[in-house]
Short mmCIF file of C-alpha atoms in Angstrom, two decimals:
data_model
loop_
_atom_site.label_atom_id
_atom_site.label_comp_id
_atom_site.label_asym_id
_atom_site.label_seq_id
_atom_site.Cartn_x
_atom_site.Cartn_y
_atom_site.Cartn_z
CA UNK A 956 -7.08 1.22 16.22
CA UNK A 957 -7.84 -1.51 18.75
CA UNK A 958 -11.42 -2.62 19.24
CA UNK A 959 -11.13 -5.01 22.13
CA UNK A 960 -14.12 -3.62 24.05
CA UNK A 961 -16.49 -4.19 21.15
CA UNK A 962 -18.92 -7.07 21.65
CA UNK A 963 -22.10 -8.16 19.92
CA UNK A 964 -24.64 -10.54 21.41
CA UNK A 965 -27.10 -12.46 19.26
CA UNK A 966 -30.28 -13.96 20.67
CA UNK A 967 -30.64 -17.73 20.53
CA UNK A 968 -31.74 -18.90 17.10
CA UNK A 969 -34.70 -21.25 16.67
CA UNK A 970 -34.14 -24.93 15.91
CA UNK A 971 -32.82 -25.65 12.41
CA UNK A 972 -35.01 -28.61 11.49
CA UNK A 973 -35.32 -29.15 7.77
CA UNK A 974 -32.47 -26.87 6.63
CA UNK A 975 -28.72 -26.80 6.34
CA UNK A 976 -26.75 -24.63 8.72
CA UNK A 977 -24.88 -22.63 6.08
CA UNK A 978 -26.23 -21.34 2.78
CA UNK A 979 -23.42 -18.95 1.78
CA UNK A 980 -20.02 -20.04 0.54
CA UNK A 981 -18.28 -18.32 3.47
CA UNK A 982 -20.59 -19.99 5.99
CA UNK A 983 -19.76 -23.35 4.42
CA UNK A 984 -16.04 -22.46 4.59
CA UNK A 985 -16.43 -21.83 8.34
CA UNK A 986 -17.98 -25.28 8.83
CA UNK A 987 -15.29 -26.85 6.66
CA UNK A 988 -12.63 -25.47 9.03
CA UNK A 989 -14.41 -27.24 11.90
CA UNK A 990 -15.05 -30.52 10.11
CA UNK A 991 -11.54 -30.79 8.64
CA UNK A 992 -9.82 -30.20 12.00
CA UNK A 993 -12.03 -32.11 14.45
CA UNK A 994 -10.36 -35.36 15.48
CA UNK A 995 -13.63 -37.01 16.49
CA UNK A 996 -16.31 -36.95 13.79
CA UNK A 997 -18.76 -38.29 16.39
CA UNK A 998 -18.45 -35.05 18.37
CA UNK A 999 -19.10 -33.05 15.20
CA UNK A 1000 -22.24 -35.09 14.61
CA UNK A 1001 -23.32 -34.53 18.22
CA UNK A 1002 -22.77 -30.80 17.84
CA UNK A 1003 -24.81 -30.70 14.65
CA UNK A 1004 -27.65 -32.53 16.41
CA UNK A 1005 -27.56 -30.15 19.41
CA UNK A 1006 -27.53 -27.07 17.16
CA UNK A 1007 -30.36 -28.46 15.06
CA UNK A 1008 -32.44 -28.96 18.23
CA UNK A 1009 -31.95 -25.34 19.34
CA UNK A 1010 -29.67 -26.19 22.29
CA UNK A 1011 -27.35 -23.20 21.71
CA UNK A 1012 -28.20 -20.12 23.76
CA UNK A 1013 -27.38 -16.47 23.07
CA UNK A 1014 -24.08 -16.08 21.20
CA UNK A 1015 -21.56 -13.44 22.27
CA UNK A 1016 -19.00 -12.39 19.64
CA UNK A 1017 -15.92 -10.28 20.36
CA UNK A 1018 -12.40 -10.03 18.95
CA UNK A 1019 -10.75 -13.44 19.00
CA UNK A 1020 -13.59 -15.31 20.69
CA UNK A 1021 -17.21 -16.43 20.42
CA UNK A 1022 -19.08 -17.75 23.47
CA UNK A 1023 -22.42 -19.42 24.20
CA UNK A 1024 -24.09 -21.72 26.72
CA UNK A 1025 -24.99 -25.08 25.17
CA UNK A 1026 -27.36 -27.56 26.81
CA UNK A 1027 -26.96 -31.32 26.60
CA UNK A 1028 -29.92 -33.58 26.01
CA UNK A 1029 -30.31 -33.89 29.80
CA UNK A 1030 -30.46 -30.04 30.04
CA UNK A 1031 -26.98 -29.79 31.62
CA UNK A 1032 -25.56 -26.41 30.61
CA UNK A 1033 -21.95 -25.93 29.45
CA UNK A 1034 -20.06 -22.77 28.55
CA UNK A 1035 -18.46 -23.25 25.12
CA UNK A 1036 -15.88 -20.93 23.55
CA UNK A 1037 -14.38 -20.98 20.07
CA UNK A 1038 -11.22 -18.93 19.52
CA UNK A 1039 -9.94 -17.43 16.26
CA UNK A 1040 -6.67 -15.49 16.08
CA UNK A 1041 -7.04 -11.75 15.57
CA UNK A 1042 -5.30 -9.99 12.72
CA UNK A 1043 -2.34 -7.85 13.67
CA UNK A 1044 -2.40 -4.06 13.30
CA UNK A 1045 -0.05 -4.40 10.32
CA UNK A 1046 -2.39 -6.91 8.67
CA UNK A 1047 -5.37 -4.63 9.24
CA UNK A 1048 -3.42 -1.76 7.64
CA UNK A 1049 -2.87 -3.87 4.53
CA UNK A 1050 -6.51 -4.96 4.46
CA UNK A 1051 -7.75 -1.36 4.74
CA UNK A 1052 -5.38 -0.18 2.01
CA UNK A 1053 -6.65 -2.96 -0.26
CA UNK A 1054 -10.31 -2.19 0.52
CA UNK A 1055 -9.87 1.52 -0.17
CA UNK A 1056 -8.47 0.69 -3.61
CA UNK A 1057 -11.42 -1.59 -4.39
CA UNK A 1058 -14.66 0.26 -3.59
CA UNK A 1059 -16.65 -2.81 -4.66
CA UNK A 1060 -15.35 -4.75 -1.67
CA UNK A 1061 -16.80 -2.26 0.80
CA UNK A 1062 -20.10 -2.06 -1.11
CA UNK A 1063 -20.41 -5.85 -1.03
CA UNK A 1064 -19.82 -6.00 2.74
CA UNK A 1065 -22.43 -3.30 3.31
CA UNK A 1066 -24.85 -5.51 1.35
CA UNK A 1067 -23.94 -8.32 3.78
CA UNK A 1068 -22.08 -10.19 1.06
CA UNK A 1069 -18.52 -11.52 1.03
CA UNK A 1070 -17.55 -12.03 -2.64
CA UNK A 1071 -14.79 -14.58 -3.31
CA UNK A 1072 -12.53 -11.97 -4.93
CA UNK A 1073 -12.49 -9.98 -1.65
CA UNK A 1074 -11.13 -13.02 0.18
CA UNK A 1075 -8.73 -13.80 -2.69
CA UNK A 1076 -7.38 -10.22 -2.77
CA UNK A 1077 -6.92 -10.31 1.00
CA UNK A 1078 -5.08 -13.65 0.80
CA UNK A 1079 -2.79 -12.26 -1.90
CA UNK A 1080 -1.95 -9.46 0.54
CA UNK A 1081 -1.10 -12.08 3.20
CA UNK A 1082 -4.38 -11.77 5.12
CA UNK A 1083 -6.48 -14.88 5.76
CA UNK A 1084 -10.02 -13.76 6.61
CA UNK A 1085 -11.69 -17.17 6.69
CA UNK A 1086 -10.43 -19.80 9.14
CA UNK A 1087 -8.39 -22.69 7.81
CA UNK A 1088 -7.36 -26.08 9.13
CA UNK A 1089 -6.74 -25.87 12.88
CA UNK A 1090 -7.64 -22.16 13.18
CA UNK A 1091 -10.80 -22.71 15.26
CA UNK A 1092 -9.60 -23.52 18.80
CA UNK A 1093 -12.05 -24.96 21.32
CA UNK A 1094 -12.53 -24.32 25.05
CA UNK A 1095 -15.35 -25.90 27.04
CA UNK A 1096 -16.03 -26.45 30.74
CA UNK A 1097 -16.75 -30.11 29.99
CA UNK A 1098 -12.92 -30.41 29.92
CA UNK A 1099 -12.68 -31.85 26.41
CA UNK A 1100 -9.22 -31.23 24.94
CA UNK A 1101 -10.47 -31.06 21.36
CA UNK A 1102 -13.75 -29.92 19.82
CA UNK A 1103 -16.58 -31.46 21.82
CA UNK A 1104 -20.26 -31.55 20.95
CA UNK A 1105 -20.78 -28.19 22.69
CA UNK A 1106 -18.11 -26.25 20.77
CA UNK A 1107 -19.15 -27.99 17.52
CA UNK A 1108 -22.76 -26.91 18.14
CA UNK A 1109 -21.55 -23.34 18.66
CA UNK A 1110 -19.65 -23.50 15.35
CA UNK A 1111 -22.77 -24.68 13.52
CA UNK A 1112 -24.78 -21.83 15.06
CA UNK A 1113 -22.04 -19.36 14.09
CA UNK A 1114 -22.37 -20.49 10.46
CA UNK A 1115 -25.98 -19.28 10.52
CA UNK A 1116 -24.93 -15.91 11.97
CA UNK A 1117 -22.17 -15.54 9.37
CA UNK A 1118 -24.71 -16.21 6.62
CA UNK A 1119 -26.66 -13.18 7.83
CA UNK A 1120 -23.72 -10.82 8.42
CA UNK A 1121 -20.07 -11.37 7.35
CA UNK A 1122 -19.06 -8.43 9.59
CA UNK A 1123 -19.36 -10.96 12.45
CA UNK A 1124 -16.26 -12.71 11.07
CA UNK A 1125 -14.37 -9.41 10.84
CA UNK A 1126 -15.29 -8.68 14.47
CA UNK A 1127 -13.75 -12.01 15.50
CA UNK A 1128 -10.66 -11.02 13.52
CA UNK A 1129 -10.44 -7.83 15.61
CA UNK A 1130 -12.49 -4.98 14.09
CA UNK A 1131 -16.17 -4.09 14.48
CA UNK A 1132 -18.28 -2.79 11.63
CA UNK A 1133 -18.36 0.84 12.76
CA UNK A 1134 -14.62 0.98 13.45
CA UNK A 1135 -13.86 -0.52 10.05
CA UNK A 1136 -16.11 1.91 8.22
CA UNK A 1137 -14.67 4.88 10.13
CA UNK A 1138 -11.11 3.84 9.23
CA UNK A 1139 -12.05 3.26 5.59
CA UNK A 1140 -13.67 6.68 5.36
CA UNK A 1141 -10.60 8.32 6.93
CA UNK A 1142 -8.20 6.59 4.55
CA UNK A 1143 -10.39 7.34 1.55
CA UNK A 1144 -10.45 11.04 2.42
CA UNK A 1145 -6.67 11.11 2.91
CA UNK A 1146 -6.13 9.42 -0.45
CA UNK A 1147 -8.30 11.97 -2.22
CA UNK A 1148 -6.15 14.74 -0.73
CA UNK A 1149 -2.90 13.21 -2.05
CA UNK A 1150 -1.42 14.91 -5.13
CA UNK A 1151 -1.92 13.05 -8.38
CA UNK A 1152 0.92 11.92 -10.62
CA UNK A 1153 0.23 14.90 -12.87
CA UNK A 1154 1.16 17.20 -9.97
CA UNK A 1155 4.67 15.76 -9.73
CA UNK A 1156 7.47 17.16 -11.86
CA UNK A 1157 8.32 15.00 -14.87
CA UNK A 1158 11.68 13.23 -14.82
CA UNK A 1159 13.46 13.91 -18.08
CA UNK A 1160 14.86 10.94 -19.97
CA UNK A 1161 18.51 10.35 -20.86
CA UNK A 1162 19.85 9.53 -24.32
CA UNK A 1163 21.10 5.93 -24.47
CA UNK A 1164 24.49 6.90 -25.98
CA UNK A 1165 25.05 9.51 -23.28
CA UNK A 1166 24.07 7.04 -20.57
CA UNK A 1167 26.58 4.49 -21.87
CA UNK A 1168 29.35 7.09 -22.04
CA UNK A 1169 28.58 8.48 -18.59
CA UNK A 1170 28.96 5.08 -16.95
CA UNK A 1171 28.42 5.11 -13.22
CA UNK A 1172 28.35 8.87 -12.77
CA UNK A 1173 24.64 9.05 -13.53
CA UNK A 1174 22.20 9.09 -10.63
CA UNK A 1175 20.71 5.78 -9.56
CA UNK A 1176 17.56 4.49 -11.18
CA UNK A 1177 14.23 5.46 -9.59
CA UNK A 1178 12.54 2.87 -7.37
CA UNK A 1179 10.31 0.24 -8.92
CA UNK A 1180 6.80 1.57 -9.38
CA UNK A 1181 4.04 0.26 -7.11
CA UNK A 1182 1.71 -2.37 -8.50
CA UNK A 1183 -1.40 -0.61 -9.89
CA UNK A 1184 -4.76 -1.31 -8.33
CA UNK A 1185 -5.99 -3.35 -11.29
CA UNK A 1186 -4.82 -4.58 -14.71
CA UNK A 1187 -4.94 -2.09 -17.54
CA UNK A 1188 -7.55 -2.24 -20.29
CA UNK A 1189 -6.73 -4.20 -23.45
CA UNK A 1190 -6.07 -2.28 -26.67
CA UNK A 1191 -9.14 -1.42 -28.73
CA UNK A 1192 -9.30 -3.30 -32.01
CA UNK A 1193 -11.85 -1.07 -33.72
CA UNK A 1194 -10.58 -0.14 -37.15
CA UNK A 1195 -11.94 1.26 -40.38
CA UNK A 1196 -10.86 -1.82 -42.32
CA UNK A 1197 -12.68 -5.12 -42.06
CA UNK A 1198 -10.95 -7.86 -40.03
CA UNK A 1199 -9.16 -10.66 -41.81
CA UNK A 1200 -11.23 -13.78 -42.55
CA UNK A 1201 -11.66 -15.94 -39.44
CA UNK A 1202 -10.62 -13.15 -37.07
CA UNK A 1203 -13.16 -12.16 -34.41
CA UNK A 1204 -12.12 -8.80 -32.85
CA UNK A 1205 -14.48 -9.24 -29.86
CA UNK A 1206 -13.02 -12.66 -29.06
CA UNK A 1207 -9.48 -11.33 -29.43
CA UNK A 1208 -10.23 -8.41 -27.09
CA UNK A 1209 -11.66 -10.84 -24.54
CA UNK A 1210 -8.56 -13.07 -24.69
CA UNK A 1211 -6.30 -10.01 -24.36
CA UNK A 1212 -8.23 -8.79 -21.31
CA UNK A 1213 -8.10 -12.27 -19.75
CA UNK A 1214 -4.34 -12.49 -20.39
CA UNK A 1215 -3.81 -9.06 -18.81
CA UNK A 1216 -5.81 -10.16 -15.77
CA UNK A 1217 -3.79 -13.37 -15.44
CA UNK A 1218 -0.50 -11.49 -15.78
CA UNK A 1219 -1.58 -9.00 -13.14
CA UNK A 1220 -2.61 -11.80 -10.75
CA UNK A 1221 0.67 -13.67 -11.27
CA UNK A 1222 2.72 -10.51 -10.69
CA UNK A 1223 0.76 -9.65 -7.56
CA UNK A 1224 1.29 -13.16 -6.20
CA UNK A 1225 4.99 -13.06 -7.10
CA UNK A 1226 5.44 -9.89 -5.03
CA UNK A 1227 3.93 -11.42 -1.86
CA UNK A 1228 6.11 -12.77 0.93
CA UNK A 1229 6.87 -16.48 0.73
CA UNK A 1230 5.81 -16.82 -2.89
CA UNK A 1231 9.02 -18.70 -3.71
CA UNK A 1232 8.03 -21.48 -1.29
CA UNK A 1233 4.64 -22.06 -2.92
CA UNK A 1234 4.13 -25.20 -4.98
CA UNK A 1235 3.76 -24.68 -8.73
CA UNK A 1236 0.22 -25.46 -9.87
CA UNK A 1237 -0.43 -28.11 -12.48
CA UNK A 1238 -0.79 -26.78 -16.02
CA UNK A 1239 -4.36 -26.78 -17.30
CA UNK A 1240 -5.43 -28.75 -20.33
CA UNK A 1241 -7.05 -26.93 -23.25
CA UNK A 1242 -10.49 -28.19 -22.18
CA UNK A 1243 -9.93 -26.99 -18.61
CA UNK A 1244 -8.60 -23.63 -19.74
CA UNK A 1245 -11.68 -23.12 -21.91
CA UNK A 1246 -13.83 -23.49 -18.79
CA UNK A 1247 -11.60 -21.06 -16.87
CA UNK A 1248 -12.07 -18.47 -19.62
CA UNK A 1249 -15.81 -19.10 -19.80
CA UNK A 1250 -16.05 -18.44 -16.04
CA UNK A 1251 -15.06 -14.81 -16.79
CA UNK A 1252 -18.52 -14.23 -18.38
CA UNK A 1253 -17.62 -13.47 -22.03
CA UNK A 1254 -20.35 -12.63 -24.53
CA UNK A 1255 -22.49 -15.30 -26.18
CA UNK A 1256 -20.32 -15.57 -29.29
CA UNK A 1257 -17.16 -16.23 -27.30
CA UNK A 1258 -18.99 -18.72 -25.08
CA UNK A 1259 -20.10 -20.64 -28.17
CA UNK A 1260 -16.53 -20.80 -29.49
CA UNK A 1261 -15.23 -21.96 -26.10
CA UNK A 1262 -17.89 -24.68 -25.94
CA UNK A 1263 -17.05 -25.93 -29.43
CA UNK A 1264 -13.31 -25.77 -28.82
CA UNK A 1265 -13.59 -27.77 -25.60
CA UNK A 1266 -15.89 -30.43 -27.06
CA UNK A 1267 -18.91 -29.43 -24.94
CA UNK A 1268 -22.38 -28.23 -25.80
CA UNK A 1269 -23.73 -25.00 -24.28
CA UNK A 1270 -25.39 -26.74 -21.33
CA UNK A 1271 -22.30 -28.83 -20.54
CA UNK A 1272 -20.17 -25.68 -20.56
CA UNK A 1273 -22.63 -23.94 -18.25
CA UNK A 1274 -22.38 -26.77 -15.73
CA UNK A 1275 -18.59 -26.88 -16.10
CA UNK A 1276 -18.39 -23.15 -15.34
CA UNK A 1277 -20.52 -23.64 -12.24
CA UNK A 1278 -18.24 -26.44 -11.06
CA UNK A 1279 -15.16 -24.31 -11.76
CA UNK A 1280 -16.49 -21.49 -9.61
CA UNK A 1281 -17.02 -23.92 -6.75
CA UNK A 1282 -13.52 -25.39 -6.80
CA UNK A 1283 -11.46 -24.94 -9.97
CA UNK A 1284 -9.92 -27.91 -11.75
CA UNK A 1285 -10.66 -30.31 -8.85
CA UNK A 1286 -14.38 -29.51 -9.00
CA UNK A 1287 -14.39 -29.83 -12.80
CA UNK A 1288 -12.85 -33.29 -12.54
CA UNK A 1289 -15.59 -34.37 -10.10
CA UNK A 1290 -18.24 -33.14 -12.57
CA UNK A 1291 -16.85 -34.86 -15.65
CA UNK A 1292 -14.87 -37.90 -14.44
CA UNK A 1293 -15.73 -41.03 -12.48
CA UNK A 1294 -13.38 -43.31 -10.54
CA UNK A 1295 -13.76 -46.58 -8.74
CA UNK A 1296 -13.65 -46.19 -4.94
CA UNK A 1297 -11.84 -49.24 -3.58
CA UNK A 1298 -9.81 -50.47 -0.62
CA UNK A 1299 -8.92 -47.94 2.06
CA UNK A 1300 -10.70 -45.09 0.25
CA UNK A 1301 -13.93 -47.08 0.19
CA UNK A 1302 -13.61 -47.95 3.89
CA UNK A 1303 -13.11 -44.29 4.81
CA UNK A 1304 -16.08 -43.26 2.65
CA UNK A 1305 -18.38 -45.84 4.24
CA UNK A 1306 -17.27 -44.78 7.73
CA UNK A 1307 -17.96 -41.10 6.92
CA UNK A 1308 -21.44 -41.94 5.59
CA UNK A 1309 -22.17 -44.17 8.59
CA UNK A 1310 -21.22 -41.56 11.17
CA UNK A 1311 -22.71 -38.50 9.45
CA UNK A 1312 -26.31 -39.17 10.52
CA UNK A 1313 -28.18 -40.76 13.38
CA UNK A 1314 -29.71 -44.11 12.55
CA UNK A 1315 -33.22 -42.67 12.20
CA UNK A 1316 -32.02 -39.75 10.01
CA UNK A 1317 -29.67 -41.59 7.65
CA UNK A 1318 -30.84 -41.32 4.02
CA UNK A 1319 -30.81 -44.23 1.64
CA UNK A 1320 -27.92 -43.85 -0.79
CA UNK A 1321 -27.30 -45.94 -3.91
CA UNK A 1322 -23.66 -45.95 -5.03
CA UNK A 1323 -22.02 -46.22 -8.42
CA UNK A 1324 -18.27 -45.60 -8.59
CA UNK A 1325 -17.60 -42.35 -6.64
CA UNK A 1326 -21.23 -41.21 -6.74
CA UNK A 1327 -23.91 -41.81 -4.09
CA UNK A 1328 -27.47 -40.94 -5.16
CA UNK A 1329 -30.08 -40.28 -2.47
CA UNK A 1330 -33.37 -42.14 -2.73
CA UNK A 1331 -36.59 -40.85 -1.23
CA UNK A 1332 -35.45 -37.38 -0.07
CA UNK A 1333 -37.86 -34.70 -1.22
CA UNK A 1334 -38.60 -36.68 -4.35
CA UNK A 1335 -34.96 -37.57 -4.98
CA UNK A 1336 -32.68 -35.77 -7.36
CA UNK A 1337 -29.74 -35.18 -5.01
CA UNK A 1338 -26.34 -36.82 -5.04
CA UNK A 1339 -22.99 -36.89 -3.25
CA UNK A 1340 -19.77 -37.23 -5.23
CA UNK A 1341 -16.50 -38.21 -3.59
CA UNK A 1342 -13.35 -36.43 -4.76
CA UNK A 1343 -9.98 -38.13 -4.79
CA UNK A 1344 -8.94 -35.97 -1.82
CA UNK A 1345 -11.74 -37.40 0.35
CA UNK A 1346 -14.07 -34.39 0.15
CA UNK A 1347 -17.77 -34.69 -0.65
CA UNK A 1348 -19.34 -32.58 -3.40
CA UNK A 1349 -23.11 -31.85 -3.47
CA UNK A 1350 -25.05 -32.36 -6.70
CA UNK A 1351 -28.70 -32.04 -7.67
CA UNK A 1352 -30.59 -32.98 -10.81
CA UNK A 1353 -31.55 -30.07 -13.04
CA UNK A 1354 -33.24 -30.49 -16.41
CA UNK A 1355 -32.15 -34.09 -16.67
CA UNK A 1356 -28.47 -33.45 -15.80
CA UNK A 1357 -26.52 -33.59 -12.58
CA UNK A 1358 -25.43 -30.06 -11.61
CA UNK A 1359 -22.93 -28.90 -8.95
CA UNK A 1360 -24.80 -27.51 -5.93
CA UNK A 1361 -22.00 -26.06 -3.81
CA UNK A 1362 -18.39 -26.36 -2.65
CA UNK A 1363 -16.94 -29.55 -1.20
CA UNK A 1364 -16.80 -30.49 2.48
CA UNK A 1365 -15.45 -33.26 4.66
CA UNK A 1366 -18.88 -34.00 6.15
CA UNK A 1367 -21.31 -35.78 3.77
CA UNK A 1368 -24.35 -34.61 5.78
CA UNK A 1369 -23.45 -30.94 5.31
CA UNK A 1370 -22.78 -31.53 1.60
CA UNK A 1371 -26.09 -33.34 1.12
CA UNK A 1372 -27.93 -30.50 2.90
CA UNK A 1373 -26.28 -28.01 0.50
CA UNK A 1374 -27.76 -30.00 -2.38
CA UNK A 1375 -31.23 -29.71 -0.84
CA UNK A 1376 -31.12 -33.23 0.49
CA UNK A 1377 -31.58 -32.78 4.26
CA UNK A 1378 -33.22 -36.03 5.49
CA UNK A 1379 -35.20 -33.98 8.01
CA UNK A 1380 -36.98 -32.53 4.96
CA UNK A 1381 -37.60 -35.88 3.35
#
């Protein structure tokens, strides 16, 4: 069902002094797509300054495009457009089928939330909801051929709108909220009317000896069964006899459930198109795998065993889990490892820090290895950490330890704001 006539217009938002533009992980992902692709970081900085000053007018959102009038410092008005490719009808069909199978996805969207597993499940089905590198195309009547300050300002304002309502992103991808909900309701009703497996006649089995003797005269094998909607439950280990010494049934059930979930995920990924061309991920160490398991929220006893087995105390494991949820093994490495920033990497880092703020807004940062600690912002306690891939990770001090404060970004100013270190608040 096409929805090309659907359009939503949002009134101009007030200036954003003293706050970051995105608070949600999907709003930060939107800004990351802008910051990673923009060829001129100066234009990104100009756009952030214009958006912060309230220079972006009413924002019009429709399938494939978002539009607003942005005023320069001299009050010259420019029409800015940012384009995002719509999903095809076939992609929407797959998304709707996936959403019908997972009622929690729809409930989360209705609560104006976009949980990571919704985006992950969609990506596994070949549907990219969030924009990636180069997906946000710019058009502006100032005749810039790449993102200019006007289109960058519009992107920063869009991050605020996405924070409030992730359905705005789905509208850009081609479906409005009411059309999506109508289609989901229709598919859900049709699925409830379908006969269950118990209604189908059972297929009788064939004795192995008879099958061997019959050779190729037997009918062909039935088609491979569809992948179920979720992994099956692990076997129950409750028994009348006491467990063997050293055996914890609850921990074993947790590991079995985690293994079933991993197997299901790997099978689902293996059945997607192009899986054979994907690079094989690096094998996790035992300490990393303990954090991955702890991120699945086991009970207190299992958490304690994972902490002891990975050489961490309870607080260190809690921080490691938080880092893992922000970025997996890469984020965990930034939490627990330091590295000396030298040569070309140091030059690029200094250039990024120099261009991220205006001269009168630039915070004072004290560096040690790959960590830059802010001095004098809201009482201090915020930090930027540089990953080996050039991304900046926000950190803040909590109970005497440095704690991850959000996902990584290419722009140090956005990362510092995510940590609560906006210099406009200082």
